[in-house]
mmCIF file of C-alpha atoms in Angstrom:
data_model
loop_
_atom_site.group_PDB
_atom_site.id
_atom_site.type_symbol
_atom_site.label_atom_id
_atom_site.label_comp_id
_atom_site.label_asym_id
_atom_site.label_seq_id
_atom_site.Cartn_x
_atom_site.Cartn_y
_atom_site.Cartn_z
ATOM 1 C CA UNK A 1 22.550 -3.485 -10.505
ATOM 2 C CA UNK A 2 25.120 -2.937 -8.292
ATOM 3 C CA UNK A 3 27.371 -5.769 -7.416
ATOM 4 C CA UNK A 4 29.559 -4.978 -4.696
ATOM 5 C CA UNK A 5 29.104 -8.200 -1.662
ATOM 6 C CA UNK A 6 26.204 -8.080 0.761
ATOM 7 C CA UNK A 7 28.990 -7.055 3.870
ATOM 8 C CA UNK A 8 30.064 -4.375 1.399
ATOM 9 C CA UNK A 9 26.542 -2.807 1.049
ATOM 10 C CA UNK A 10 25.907 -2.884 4.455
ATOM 11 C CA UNK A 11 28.928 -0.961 5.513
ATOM 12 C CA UNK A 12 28.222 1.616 2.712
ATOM 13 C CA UNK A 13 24.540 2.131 3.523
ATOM 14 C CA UNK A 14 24.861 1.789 7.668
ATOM 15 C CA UNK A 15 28.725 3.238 8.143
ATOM 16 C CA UNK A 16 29.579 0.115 9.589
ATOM 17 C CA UNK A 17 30.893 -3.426 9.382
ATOM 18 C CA UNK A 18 28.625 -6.064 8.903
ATOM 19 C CA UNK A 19 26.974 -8.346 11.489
ATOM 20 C CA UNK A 20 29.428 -11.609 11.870
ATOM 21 C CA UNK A 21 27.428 -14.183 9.638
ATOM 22 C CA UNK A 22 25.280 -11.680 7.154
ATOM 23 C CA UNK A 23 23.607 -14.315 5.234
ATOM 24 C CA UNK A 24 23.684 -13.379 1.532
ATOM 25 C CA UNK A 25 21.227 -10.718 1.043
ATOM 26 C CA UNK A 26 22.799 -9.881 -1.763
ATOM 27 C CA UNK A 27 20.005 -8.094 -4.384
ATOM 28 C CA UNK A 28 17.968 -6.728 -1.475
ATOM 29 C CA UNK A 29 20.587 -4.747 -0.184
ATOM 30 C CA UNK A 30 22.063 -4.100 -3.689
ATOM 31 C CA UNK A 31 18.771 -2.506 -4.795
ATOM 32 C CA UNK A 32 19.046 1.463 -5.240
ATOM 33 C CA UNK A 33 15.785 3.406 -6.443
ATOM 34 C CA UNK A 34 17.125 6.036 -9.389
ATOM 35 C CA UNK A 35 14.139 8.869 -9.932
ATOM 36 C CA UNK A 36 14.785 10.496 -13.067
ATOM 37 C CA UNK A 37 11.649 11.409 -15.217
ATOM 38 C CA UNK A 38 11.092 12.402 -18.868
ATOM 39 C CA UNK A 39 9.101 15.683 -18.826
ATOM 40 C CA UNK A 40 6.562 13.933 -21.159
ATOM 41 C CA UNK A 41 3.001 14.057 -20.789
ATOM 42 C CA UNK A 42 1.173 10.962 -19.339
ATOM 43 C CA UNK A 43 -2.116 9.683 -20.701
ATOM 44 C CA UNK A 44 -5.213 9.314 -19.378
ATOM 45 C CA UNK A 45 -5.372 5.801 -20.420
ATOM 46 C CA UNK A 46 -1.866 5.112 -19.155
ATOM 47 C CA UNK A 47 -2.576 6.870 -15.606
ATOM 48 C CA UNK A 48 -6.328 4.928 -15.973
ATOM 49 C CA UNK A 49 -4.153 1.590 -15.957
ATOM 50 C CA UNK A 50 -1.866 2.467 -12.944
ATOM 51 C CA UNK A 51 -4.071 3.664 -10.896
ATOM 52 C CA UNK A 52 -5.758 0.334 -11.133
ATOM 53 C CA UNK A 53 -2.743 -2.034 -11.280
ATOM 54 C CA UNK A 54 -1.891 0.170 -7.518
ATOM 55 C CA UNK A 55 -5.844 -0.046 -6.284
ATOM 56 C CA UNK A 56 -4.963 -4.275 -7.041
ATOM 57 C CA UNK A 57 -1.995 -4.783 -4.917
ATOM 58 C CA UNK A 58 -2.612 -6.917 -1.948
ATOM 59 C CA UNK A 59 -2.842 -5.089 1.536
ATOM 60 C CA UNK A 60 -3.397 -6.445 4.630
ATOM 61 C CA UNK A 61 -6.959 -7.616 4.677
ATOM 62 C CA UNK A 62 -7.481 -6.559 1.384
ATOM 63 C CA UNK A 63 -8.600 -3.292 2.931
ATOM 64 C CA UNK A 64 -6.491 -1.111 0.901
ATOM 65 C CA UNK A 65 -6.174 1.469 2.885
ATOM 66 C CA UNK A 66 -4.790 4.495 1.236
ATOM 67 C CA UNK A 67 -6.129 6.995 -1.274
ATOM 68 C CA UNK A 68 -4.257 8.615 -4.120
ATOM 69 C CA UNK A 69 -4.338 12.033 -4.080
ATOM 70 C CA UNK A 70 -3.403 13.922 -7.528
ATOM 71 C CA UNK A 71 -1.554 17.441 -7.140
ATOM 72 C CA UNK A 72 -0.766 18.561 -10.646
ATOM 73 C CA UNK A 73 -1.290 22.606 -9.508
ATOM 74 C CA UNK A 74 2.336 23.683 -9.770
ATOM 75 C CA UNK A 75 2.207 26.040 -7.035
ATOM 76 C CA UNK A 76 0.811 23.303 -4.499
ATOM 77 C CA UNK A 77 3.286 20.898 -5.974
ATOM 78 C CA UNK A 78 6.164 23.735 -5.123
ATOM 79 C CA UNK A 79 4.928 23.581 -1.641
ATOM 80 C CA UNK A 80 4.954 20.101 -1.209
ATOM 81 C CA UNK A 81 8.628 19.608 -2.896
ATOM 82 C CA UNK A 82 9.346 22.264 -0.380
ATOM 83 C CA UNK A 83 7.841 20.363 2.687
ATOM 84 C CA UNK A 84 9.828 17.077 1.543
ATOM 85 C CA UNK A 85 13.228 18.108 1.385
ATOM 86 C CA UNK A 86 12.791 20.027 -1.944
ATOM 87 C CA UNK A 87 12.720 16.532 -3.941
ATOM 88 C CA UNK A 88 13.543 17.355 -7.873
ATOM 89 C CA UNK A 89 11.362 14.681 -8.541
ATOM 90 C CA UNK A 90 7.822 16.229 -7.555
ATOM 91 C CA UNK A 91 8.974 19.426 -9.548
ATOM 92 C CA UNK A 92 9.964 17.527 -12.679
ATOM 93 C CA UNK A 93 7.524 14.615 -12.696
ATOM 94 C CA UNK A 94 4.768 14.400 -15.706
ATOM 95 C CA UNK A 95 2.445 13.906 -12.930
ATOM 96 C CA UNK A 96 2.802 13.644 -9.005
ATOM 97 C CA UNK A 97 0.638 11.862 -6.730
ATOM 98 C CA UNK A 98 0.472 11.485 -3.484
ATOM 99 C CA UNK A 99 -0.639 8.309 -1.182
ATOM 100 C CA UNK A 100 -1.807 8.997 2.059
ATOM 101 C CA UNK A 101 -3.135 6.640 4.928
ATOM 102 C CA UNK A 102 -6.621 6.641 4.252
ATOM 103 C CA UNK A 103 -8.483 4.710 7.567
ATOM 104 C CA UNK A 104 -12.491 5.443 5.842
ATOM 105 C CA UNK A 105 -12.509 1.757 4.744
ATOM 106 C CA UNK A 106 -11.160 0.104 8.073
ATOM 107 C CA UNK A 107 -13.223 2.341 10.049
ATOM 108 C CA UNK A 108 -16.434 1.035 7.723
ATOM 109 C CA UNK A 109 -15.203 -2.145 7.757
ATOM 110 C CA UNK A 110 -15.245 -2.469 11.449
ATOM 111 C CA UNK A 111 -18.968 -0.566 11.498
ATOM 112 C CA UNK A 112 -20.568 -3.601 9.254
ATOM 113 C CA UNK A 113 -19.490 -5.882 12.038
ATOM 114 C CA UNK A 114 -20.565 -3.841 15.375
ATOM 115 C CA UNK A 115 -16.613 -2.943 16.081
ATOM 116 C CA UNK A 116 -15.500 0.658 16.910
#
């Protein structure tokens, strides 16, 4: 965790001084996201149990709409590391997935109760 002040983290992640009167936001805008993966396999079991921890999170109207998209083909994956500004983490990753909007269950949904 980093711990420089919340006006601190502001200027470094925005260029610029902080609003007058920044309340204390201080983890939230201390919070950095490090991607660095072992190049060990992942088992099924393992994946099993994310998958469903991700399929439990609550969405809005518990419609969860996305789907999860597995692209372990390393030529496809080259293309999409390519498309997304040739991210070392979809090369290097045990196993990449992609989440994608998924509207099929709103669009059902709104079909049981006479909606378009």
């Amino acid at each position: 965790m980093l711990e420089e002040s919340s006006s601190e983290a502001w200027r470094l992640r925005y260029g610029e001084e902080a609003p007058s009167g920044l309340p204390d936001l201080g983890r939230l805008l201390n919070h950095r996201s490090v991607r660095d993966f072992a190049d060990q396999p992942i088992s099924d079991v393992i994946l099993q149990a994310l998958v469903a921890a991700a399929q439990s999170a609550a969405t809005s109207s518990n419609l969860q709409l996305w789907s999860l998209i597995s692209i372990q083909e390393p030529t496809r994956r080259k293309q999409i590391a390519e498309l997304c500004a040739d991210q070392d983490q979809i090369h290097k990753a045990g196993v990449f997935f992609a989440m994608v909007v998924d509207n099929a269950r709103l669009k059902a949904a709104a079909e049981r109760v006479g909606e378009d």
